[in-house]
Amino acid sequence: MCGIFGCALRSGLAAPKVLSGLRRLEYRGYDSCGEATVHNGQLFIKKGVGEIDKVHMELCLDDLPGSIGIGHTRWATHGAPTKENAHPHADCRNQIAVVHNGIIENFLELRRELEERGHVFRSNTDTEVIPHLIEEFMSKGLSLLEATMMAVRRLRGSFALVIAHVGFDGLICVKKESPLVIGVGGDGMYVASDIPAILPYTRRIIQLEDGDLAVVRPDGYEIYDFKSGRPVRRR
Ligand code: GLU
């Protein structure tokens, strides 16, 4: 298991909330952890090996700038528990950051294909193919939403994903066979692997279903079926 937490706030810093969200997900077990935020068109990432408090002591996980943030506590399935393999993972140009819970079964084949197209990988994880795939589709002129849909259609396996992009004031969330919930808060939107991690901020929760892709902005959200691209409604 692992834990995912993210928030897209109207104002204020995301990083301290991501840090406390990760602490509430600690029970899920983990070997490393990390955070990414977006601020002024730039991605800020910190990650390290070990318990959240140890990594926080070393790196100070709550001082990243920006009101859009994602975080992850990793339970390694592909690639040793090292700093390089800790999430979030980014694309070649550090524009896209991804946290992932689950396993991408066809990552080797995707990685080979992306490396042939010039993508440079920095980790041994299955996860890292995802930011590079999105980058590849965006380089063909697709929007972040379209590129993410195209990318996740290529993935086999299980995945809860939260994705941040330097040019987007929000987050993209995708769910297939790993848990992911959205919280509608007074000061912005929250996303996490489980409901208790979000409860300090809101009791208005949407449980995503398999095949859902949610576009989450500080003041609202839309959900699509990622296979058909059609909007769906969830309670
Ligand atoms: N398969 C991914 C990895 O090994 C995600 C593991 C997890 O769910 O924590 O990095």
PDB file of C-alpha atoms and ligand atoms in Angstrom:
ATOM      1  CA  MET A   1       0.000   0.000   0.000  1.00  0.00           C
ATOM      2  CA  CYS A   2       0.981   3.603  -0.166  1.00  0.00           C
ATOM      3  CA  GLY A   3      -0.583   6.955   0.522  1.00  0.00           C
ATOM      4  CA  ILE A   4      -1.436   9.795  -1.804  1.00  0.00           C
ATOM      5  CA  PHE A   5      -2.497  13.282  -0.786  1.00  0.00           C
ATOM      6  CA  GLY A   6      -2.986  16.430  -2.848  1.00  0.00           C
ATOM      7  CA  CYS A   7      -4.664  19.798  -2.651  1.00  0.00           C
ATOM      8  CA  ALA A   8      -5.539  22.678  -4.956  1.00  0.00           C
ATOM      9  CA  LEU A   9      -6.133  25.699  -2.723  1.00  0.00           C
ATOM     10  CA  ARG A  10      -7.620  29.122  -3.477  1.00  0.00           C
ATOM     11  CA  SER A  11      -4.859  30.720  -1.415  1.00  0.00           C
ATOM     12  CA  GLY A  12      -2.163  29.781   1.079  1.00  0.00           C
ATOM     13  CA  LEU A  13       0.502  27.129   0.959  1.00  0.00           C
ATOM     14  CA  ALA A  14      -0.261  23.562  -0.077  1.00  0.00           C
ATOM     15  CA  ALA A  15       2.928  21.979   1.332  1.00  0.00           C
ATOM     16  CA  PRO A  16       2.050  22.072   5.076  1.00  0.00           C
ATOM     17  CA  LYS A  17      -1.349  20.506   4.318  1.00  0.00           C
ATOM     18  CA  VAL A  18       0.221  17.845   2.119  1.00  0.00           C
ATOM     19  CA  LEU A  19       2.676  17.046   4.926  1.00  0.00           C
ATOM     20  CA  SER A  20      -0.081  16.620   7.505  1.00  0.00           C
ATOM     21  CA  GLY A  21      -2.142  14.614   5.009  1.00  0.00           C
ATOM     22  CA  LEU A  22       0.792  12.256   4.507  1.00  0.00           C
ATOM     23  CA  ARG A  23       1.139  11.852   8.283  1.00  0.00           C
ATOM     24  CA  ARG A  24      -2.491  10.749   8.469  1.00  0.00           C
ATOM     25  CA  LEU A  25      -1.778   8.144   5.767  1.00  0.00           C
ATOM     26  CA  GLU A  26       1.311   6.749   7.554  1.00  0.00           C
ATOM     27  CA  TYR A  27      -0.591   3.681   8.791  1.00  0.00           C
ATOM     28  CA  ARG A  28      -0.647   2.410   5.189  1.00  0.00           C
ATOM     29  CA  GLY A  29       3.082   1.686   5.486  1.00  0.00           C
ATOM     30  CA  TYR A  30       5.895   3.219   3.471  1.00  0.00           C
ATOM     31  CA  ASP A  31       9.630   3.208   2.855  1.00  0.00           C
ATOM     32  CA  SER A  32      10.108   6.697   1.410  1.00  0.00           C
ATOM     33  CA  CYS A  33       8.104   9.818   0.764  1.00  0.00           C
ATOM     34  CA  GLY A  34       8.030  13.047  -1.193  1.00  0.00           C
ATOM     35  CA  GLU A  35       6.134  16.153  -2.223  1.00  0.00           C
ATOM     36  CA  ALA A  36       5.810  18.405  -5.252  1.00  0.00           C
ATOM     37  CA  THR A  37       4.251  21.838  -5.595  1.00  0.00           C
ATOM     38  CA  VAL A  38       3.650  24.223  -8.483  1.00  0.00           C
ATOM     39  CA  HIS A  39       4.484  27.905  -8.119  1.00  0.00           C
ATOM     40  CA  ASN A  40       5.006  30.629 -10.753  1.00  0.00           C
ATOM     41  CA  GLY A  41       5.202  28.126 -13.608  1.00  0.00           C
ATOM     42  CA  GLN A  42       7.805  25.988 -11.866  1.00  0.00           C
ATOM     43  CA  LEU A  43       7.793  22.574 -10.227  1.00  0.00           C
ATOM     44  CA  PHE A  44       9.329  22.146  -6.751  1.00  0.00           C
ATOM     45  CA  ILE A  45      10.081  18.588  -5.597  1.00  0.00           C
ATOM     46  CA  LYS A  46      11.535  17.173  -2.371  1.00  0.00           C
ATOM     47  CA  LYS A  47      11.817  13.488  -1.568  1.00  0.00           C
ATOM     48  CA  GLY A  48      13.787  11.107   0.628  1.00  0.00           C
ATOM     49  CA  VAL A  49      14.051   7.654   2.179  1.00  0.00           C
ATOM     50  CA  GLY A  50      12.563   6.718   5.548  1.00  0.00           C
ATOM     51  CA  GLU A  51       9.821   7.923   7.871  1.00  0.00           C
ATOM     52  CA  ILE A  52       8.025  11.153   7.139  1.00  0.00           C
ATOM     53  CA  ASP A  53       9.380  12.902  10.234  1.00  0.00           C
ATOM     54  CA  LYS A  54      12.943  11.861   9.407  1.00  0.00           C
ATOM     55  CA  VAL A  55      12.639  13.121   5.815  1.00  0.00           C
ATOM     56  CA  HIS A  56      10.944  16.290   7.088  1.00  0.00           C
ATOM     57  CA  MET A  57      13.829  16.909   9.567  1.00  0.00           C
ATOM     58  CA  GLU A  58      16.345  16.555   6.737  1.00  0.00           C
ATOM     59  CA  LEU A  59      14.537  18.401   3.954  1.00  0.00           C
ATOM     60  CA  CYS A  60      11.774  20.520   5.519  1.00  0.00           C
ATOM     61  CA  LEU A  61       8.778  19.231   3.588  1.00  0.00           C
ATOM     62  CA  ASP A  62       6.457  22.099   4.501  1.00  0.00           C
ATOM     63  CA  ASP A  63       8.279  25.066   2.969  1.00  0.00           C
ATOM     64  CA  LEU A  64       7.686  24.388  -0.730  1.00  0.00           C
ATOM     65  CA  PRO A  65       5.997  27.404  -2.360  1.00  0.00           C
ATOM     66  CA  GLY A  66       2.611  27.410  -4.081  1.00  0.00           C
ATOM     67  CA  SER A  67      -1.020  26.527  -3.455  1.00  0.00           C
ATOM     68  CA  ILE A  68      -1.068  23.385  -5.627  1.00  0.00           C
ATOM     69  CA  GLY A  69       0.639  20.351  -4.072  1.00  0.00           C
ATOM     70  CA  ILE A  70       0.884  16.566  -4.156  1.00  0.00           C
ATOM     71  CA  GLY A  71       2.542  14.062  -1.830  1.00  0.00           C
ATOM     72  CA  HIS A  72       3.236  10.345  -1.600  1.00  0.00           C
ATOM     73  CA  THR A  73       4.317   7.717   0.897  1.00  0.00           C
ATOM     74  CA  ARG A  74       5.807   4.866  -1.130  1.00  0.00           C
ATOM     75  CA  TRP A  75       5.680   1.132  -0.617  1.00  0.00           C
ATOM     76  CA  ALA A  76       8.138  -0.004  -3.313  1.00  0.00           C
ATOM     77  CA  THR A  77       6.995  -2.605  -5.816  1.00  0.00           C
ATOM     78  CA  HIS A  78       9.364  -1.792  -8.720  1.00  0.00           C
ATOM     79  CA  GLY A  79      12.778  -0.334  -7.869  1.00  0.00           C
ATOM     80  CA  ALA A  80      14.500  -0.290  -4.476  1.00  0.00           C
ATOM     81  CA  PRO A  81      13.444   2.189  -1.771  1.00  0.00           C
ATOM     82  CA  THR A  82      15.877   4.958  -2.749  1.00  0.00           C
ATOM     83  CA  LYS A  83      15.597   8.718  -3.122  1.00  0.00           C
ATOM     84  CA  GLU A  84      15.598   8.460  -6.955  1.00  0.00           C
ATOM     85  CA  ASN A  85      12.745   5.951  -6.847  1.00  0.00           C
ATOM     86  CA  ALA A  86      10.642   7.926  -4.346  1.00  0.00           C
ATOM     87  CA  HIS A  87       7.640   9.780  -5.764  1.00  0.00           C
ATOM     88  CA  PRO A  88       6.743  12.304  -7.184  1.00  0.00           C
ATOM     89  CA  HIS A  89       8.252  11.433 -10.566  1.00  0.00           C
ATOM     90  CA  ALA A  90       8.694  14.034 -13.307  1.00  0.00           C
ATOM     91  CA  ASP A  91       9.060  14.182 -17.093  1.00  0.00           C
ATOM     92  CA  CYS A  92      12.312  15.182 -18.900  1.00  0.00           C
ATOM     93  CA  ARG A  93      11.611  18.922 -18.671  1.00  0.00           C
ATOM     94  CA  ASN A  94      10.306  19.003 -15.072  1.00  0.00           C
ATOM     95  CA  GLN A  95       6.902  20.231 -16.128  1.00  0.00           C
ATOM     96  CA  ILE A  96       4.766  17.306 -14.962  1.00  0.00           C
ATOM     97  CA  ALA A  97       4.842  15.595 -11.538  1.00  0.00           C
ATOM     98  CA  VAL A  98       3.048  12.324 -10.802  1.00  0.00           C
ATOM     99  CA  VAL A  99       2.323  10.319  -7.647  1.00  0.00           C
ATOM    100  CA  HIS A 100       1.068   6.765  -8.114  1.00  0.00           C
ATOM    101  CA  ASN A 101      -0.356   3.973  -6.011  1.00  0.00           C
ATOM    102  CA  GLY A 102      -0.437   0.612  -7.773  1.00  0.00           C
ATOM    103  CA  ILE A 103       1.488  -1.286 -10.431  1.00  0.00           C
ATOM    104  CA  ILE A 104       1.935  -0.546 -14.158  1.00  0.00           C
ATOM    105  CA  GLU A 105       2.218  -4.037 -15.643  1.00  0.00           C
ATOM    106  CA  ASN A 106       3.409  -2.974 -19.108  1.00  0.00           C
ATOM    107  CA  PHE A 107       5.953  -0.370 -17.936  1.00  0.00           C
ATOM    108  CA  LEU A 108       8.974  -2.129 -19.501  1.00  0.00           C
ATOM    109  CA  GLU A 109       7.499  -2.042 -22.972  1.00  0.00           C
ATOM    110  CA  LEU A 110       6.410   1.610 -22.514  1.00  0.00           C
ATOM    111  CA  ARG A 111       9.801   2.590 -21.120  1.00  0.00           C
ATOM    112  CA  ARG A 112      11.632   1.024 -24.063  1.00  0.00           C
ATOM    113  CA  GLU A 113       9.364   2.851 -26.501  1.00  0.00           C
ATOM    114  CA  LEU A 114       9.830   6.200 -24.697  1.00  0.00           C
ATOM    115  CA  GLU A 115      13.613   5.767 -24.437  1.00  0.00           C
ATOM    116  CA  GLU A 116      13.735   5.123 -28.175  1.00  0.00           C
ATOM    117  CA  ARG A 117      11.979   8.463 -28.586  1.00  0.00           C
ATOM    118  CA  GLY A 118      14.681  10.171 -26.523  1.00  0.00           C
ATOM    119  CA  HIS A 119      13.133  10.285 -23.049  1.00  0.00           C
ATOM    120  CA  VAL A 120      15.645  10.084 -20.203  1.00  0.00           C
ATOM    121  CA  PHE A 121      14.598   8.146 -17.097  1.00  0.00           C
ATOM    122  CA  ARG A 122      15.892   8.921 -13.614  1.00  0.00           C
ATOM    123  CA  SER A 123      14.428   6.007 -11.623  1.00  0.00           C
ATOM    124  CA  ASN A 124      13.808   2.261 -11.807  1.00  0.00           C
ATOM    125  CA  THR A 125      10.106   2.533 -11.033  1.00  0.00           C
ATOM    126  CA  ASP A 126       7.143   1.466 -13.112  1.00  0.00           C
ATOM    127  CA  THR A 127       5.576   4.863 -12.309  1.00  0.00           C
ATOM    128  CA  GLU A 128       8.035   7.056 -14.211  1.00  0.00           C
ATOM    129  CA  VAL A 129       6.642   6.030 -17.603  1.00  0.00           C
ATOM    130  CA  ILE A 130       3.516   8.075 -16.763  1.00  0.00           C
ATOM    131  CA  PRO A 131       4.968  11.639 -16.730  1.00  0.00           C
ATOM    132  CA  HIS A 132       7.022  10.802 -19.842  1.00  0.00           C
ATOM    133  CA  LEU A 133       3.964   9.442 -21.670  1.00  0.00           C
ATOM    134  CA  ILE A 134       1.982  12.590 -20.851  1.00  0.00           C
ATOM    135  CA  GLU A 135       4.965  14.706 -21.981  1.00  0.00           C
ATOM    136  CA  GLU A 136       5.109  12.742 -25.238  1.00  0.00           C
ATOM    137  CA  PHE A 137       1.415  13.359 -26.001  1.00  0.00           C
ATOM    138  CA  MET A 138       1.649  17.037 -25.024  1.00  0.00           C
ATOM    139  CA  SER A 139       4.626  17.451 -27.366  1.00  0.00           C
ATOM    140  CA  LYS A 140       2.237  16.483 -30.172  1.00  0.00           C
ATOM    141  CA  GLY A 141       0.028  19.443 -29.307  1.00  0.00           C
ATOM    142  CA  LEU A 142      -2.518  17.855 -26.957  1.00  0.00           C
ATOM    143  CA  SER A 143      -3.739  19.666 -23.838  1.00  0.00           C
ATOM    144  CA  LEU A 144      -2.838  18.293 -20.403  1.00  0.00           C
ATOM    145  CA  LEU A 145      -6.304  16.726 -20.102  1.00  0.00           C
ATOM    146  CA  GLU A 146      -6.217  15.118 -23.556  1.00  0.00           C
ATOM    147  CA  ALA A 147      -2.629  13.934 -23.107  1.00  0.00           C
ATOM    148  CA  THR A 148      -3.400  12.403 -19.710  1.00  0.00           C
ATOM    149  CA  MET A 149      -6.406  10.548 -21.147  1.00  0.00           C
ATOM    150  CA  MET A 150      -4.283   9.219 -24.009  1.00  0.00           C
ATOM    151  CA  ALA A 151      -1.522   8.209 -21.581  1.00  0.00           C
ATOM    152  CA  VAL A 152      -3.736   6.332 -19.118  1.00  0.00           C
ATOM    153  CA  ARG A 153      -5.413   4.444 -21.962  1.00  0.00           C
ATOM    154  CA  ARG A 154      -1.974   2.933 -22.653  1.00  0.00           C
ATOM    155  CA  LEU A 155      -1.475   1.726 -19.059  1.00  0.00           C
ATOM    156  CA  ARG A 156      -2.182  -1.833 -17.947  1.00  0.00           C
ATOM    157  CA  GLY A 157      -2.439  -2.640 -14.249  1.00  0.00           C
ATOM    158  CA  SER A 158      -3.682  -0.718 -11.237  1.00  0.00           C
ATOM    159  CA  PHE A 159      -3.289   2.974 -10.607  1.00  0.00           C
ATOM    160  CA  ALA A 160      -4.451   5.840  -8.472  1.00  0.00           C
ATOM    161  CA  LEU A 161      -2.683   8.904  -9.870  1.00  0.00           C
ATOM    162  CA  VAL A 162      -2.484  12.558  -8.969  1.00  0.00           C
ATOM    163  CA  ILE A 163      -0.796  14.753 -11.541  1.00  0.00           C
ATOM    164  CA  ALA A 164       0.427  18.345 -11.371  1.00  0.00           C
ATOM    165  CA  HIS A 165       1.617  20.446 -14.317  1.00  0.00           C
ATOM    166  CA  VAL A 166       3.485  23.777 -14.208  1.00  0.00           C
ATOM    167  CA  GLY A 167       0.940  25.402 -16.521  1.00  0.00           C
ATOM    168  CA  PHE A 168      -2.211  24.282 -14.699  1.00  0.00           C
ATOM    169  CA  ASP A 169      -3.816  25.744 -11.572  1.00  0.00           C
ATOM    170  CA  GLY A 170      -5.194  22.417 -10.358  1.00  0.00           C
ATOM    171  CA  LEU A 171      -4.627  18.669 -10.342  1.00  0.00           C
ATOM    172  CA  ILE A 172      -5.638  15.711 -12.481  1.00  0.00           C
ATOM    173  CA  CYS A 173      -6.688  12.556 -10.627  1.00  0.00           C
ATOM    174  CA  VAL A 174      -7.156   9.118 -12.164  1.00  0.00           C
ATOM    175  CA  LYS A 175      -8.451   5.921 -10.585  1.00  0.00           C
ATOM    176  CA  LYS A 176      -8.303   2.278 -11.595  1.00  0.00           C
ATOM    177  CA  GLU A 177      -8.236  -0.488  -8.969  1.00  0.00           C
ATOM    178  CA  SER A 178      -6.484   1.634  -6.304  1.00  0.00           C
ATOM    179  CA  PRO A 179      -8.435   3.917  -3.955  1.00  0.00           C
ATOM    180  CA  LEU A 180      -8.810   7.687  -4.489  1.00  0.00           C
ATOM    181  CA  VAL A 181     -11.295  10.170  -3.036  1.00  0.00           C
ATOM    182  CA  ILE A 182     -11.900  13.887  -3.578  1.00  0.00           C
ATOM    183  CA  GLY A 183     -12.890  16.324  -0.854  1.00  0.00           C
ATOM    184  CA  VAL A 184     -14.717  19.562  -1.604  1.00  0.00           C
ATOM    185  CA  GLY A 185     -13.449  22.045   0.983  1.00  0.00           C
ATOM    186  CA  GLY A 186     -14.280  25.667   1.789  1.00  0.00           C
ATOM    187  CA  ASP A 187     -10.766  26.789   0.831  1.00  0.00           C
ATOM    188  CA  GLY A 188     -10.124  24.472  -2.088  1.00  0.00           C
ATOM    189  CA  MET A 189     -10.174  20.867  -3.197  1.00  0.00           C
ATOM    190  CA  TYR A 190      -8.477  17.877  -1.620  1.00  0.00           C
ATOM    191  CA  VAL A 191      -7.620  14.414  -2.902  1.00  0.00           C
ATOM    192  CA  ALA A 192      -6.361  11.375  -0.982  1.00  0.00           C
ATOM    193  CA  SER A 193      -6.095   7.607  -0.809  1.00  0.00           C
ATOM    194  CA  ASP A 194      -8.659   7.494   1.976  1.00  0.00           C
ATOM    195  CA  ILE A 195     -11.398   9.573   3.613  1.00  0.00           C
ATOM    196  CA  PRO A 196      -9.816  10.085   7.094  1.00  0.00           C
ATOM    197  CA  ALA A 197      -6.891  11.994   5.517  1.00  0.00           C
ATOM    198  CA  ILE A 198      -9.351  14.588   4.181  1.00  0.00           C
ATOM    199  CA  LEU A 199     -11.786  14.803   7.114  1.00  0.00           C
ATOM    200  CA  PRO A 200      -9.944  17.652   8.928  1.00  0.00           C
ATOM    201  CA  TYR A 201     -10.739  19.866   5.906  1.00  0.00           C
ATOM    202  CA  THR A 202     -14.177  18.785   4.747  1.00  0.00           C
ATOM    203  CA  ARG A 203     -16.917  16.202   5.106  1.00  0.00           C
ATOM    204  CA  ARG A 204     -18.060  16.598   1.506  1.00  0.00           C
ATOM    205  CA  ILE A 205     -16.417  13.594  -0.171  1.00  0.00           C
ATOM    206  CA  ILE A 206     -16.685  12.073  -3.644  1.00  0.00           C
ATOM    207  CA  GLN A 207     -15.504   8.509  -4.066  1.00  0.00           C
ATOM    208  CA  LEU A 208     -14.001   8.078  -7.522  1.00  0.00           C
ATOM    209  CA  GLU A 209     -14.841   4.878  -9.380  1.00  0.00           C
ATOM    210  CA  ASP A 210     -12.622   2.741 -11.615  1.00  0.00           C
ATOM    211  CA  GLY A 211     -12.195   4.437 -14.977  1.00  0.00           C
ATOM    212  CA  ASP A 212     -12.661   7.969 -13.573  1.00  0.00           C
ATOM    213  CA  LEU A 213     -10.446  10.918 -14.422  1.00  0.00           C
ATOM    214  CA  ALA A 214     -11.112  14.066 -12.399  1.00  0.00           C
ATOM    215  CA  VAL A 215      -9.960  17.587 -13.213  1.00  0.00           C
ATOM    216  CA  VAL A 216      -9.734  19.332  -9.856  1.00  0.00           C
ATOM    217  CA  ARG A 217      -9.409  23.113  -9.605  1.00  0.00           C
ATOM    218  CA  PRO A 218      -9.382  25.255  -6.433  1.00  0.00           C
ATOM    219  CA  ASP A 219     -13.038  26.164  -7.010  1.00  0.00           C
ATOM    220  CA  GLY A 220     -14.519  23.024  -8.539  1.00  0.00           C
ATOM    221  CA  TYR A 221     -14.090  19.794 -10.397  1.00  0.00           C
ATOM    222  CA  GLU A 222     -15.262  17.745 -13.397  1.00  0.00           C
ATOM    223  CA  ILE A 223     -15.119  13.969 -13.774  1.00  0.00           C
ATOM    224  CA  TYR A 224     -14.752  12.041 -17.042  1.00  0.00           C
ATOM    225  CA  ASP A 225     -14.683   8.399 -18.050  1.00  0.00           C
ATOM    226  CA  PHE A 226     -11.097   8.148 -19.285  1.00  0.00           C
ATOM    227  CA  LYS A 227     -11.899   5.484 -21.884  1.00  0.00           C
ATOM    228  CA  SER A 228     -14.708   7.329 -23.668  1.00  0.00           C
ATOM    229  CA  GLY A 229     -13.777  10.880 -22.637  1.00  0.00           C
ATOM    230  CA  ARG A 230     -17.427  11.511 -21.666  1.00  0.00           C
ATOM    231  CA  PRO A 231     -18.326  13.475 -18.513  1.00  0.00           C
ATOM    232  CA  VAL A 232     -19.756  11.405 -15.636  1.00  0.00           C
ATOM    233  CA  ARG A 233     -21.556  12.368 -12.427  1.00  0.00           C
ATOM    234  CA  ARG A 234     -20.654  11.040  -8.988  1.00  0.00           C
ATOM    235  CA  ARG A 235     -22.439  11.615  -5.679  1.00  0.00           C
TER     236      ARG A 235
HETATM  237  N1  GLU B   1       4.658   0.780  -8.163  1.00  0.00           N
HETATM  238  C1  GLU B   1       5.037   2.059  -7.670  1.00  0.00           C
HETATM  239  C2  GLU B   1       6.459   2.040  -7.121  1.00  0.00           C
HETATM  240  O1  GLU B   1       7.007   1.016  -6.832  1.00  0.00           O
HETATM  241  C3  GLU B   1       4.061   2.581  -6.602  1.00  0.00           C
HETATM  242  C4  GLU B   1       4.113   1.789  -5.333  1.00  0.00           C
HETATM  243  C5  GLU B   1       3.117   2.293  -4.303  1.00  0.00           C
HETATM  244  O2  GLU B   1       1.905   2.064  -4.509  1.00  0.00           O
HETATM  245  O3  GLU B   1       3.568   2.870  -3.293  1.00  0.00           O
HETATM  246  O4  GLU B   1       7.060   3.060  -6.994  1.00  0.00           O
END
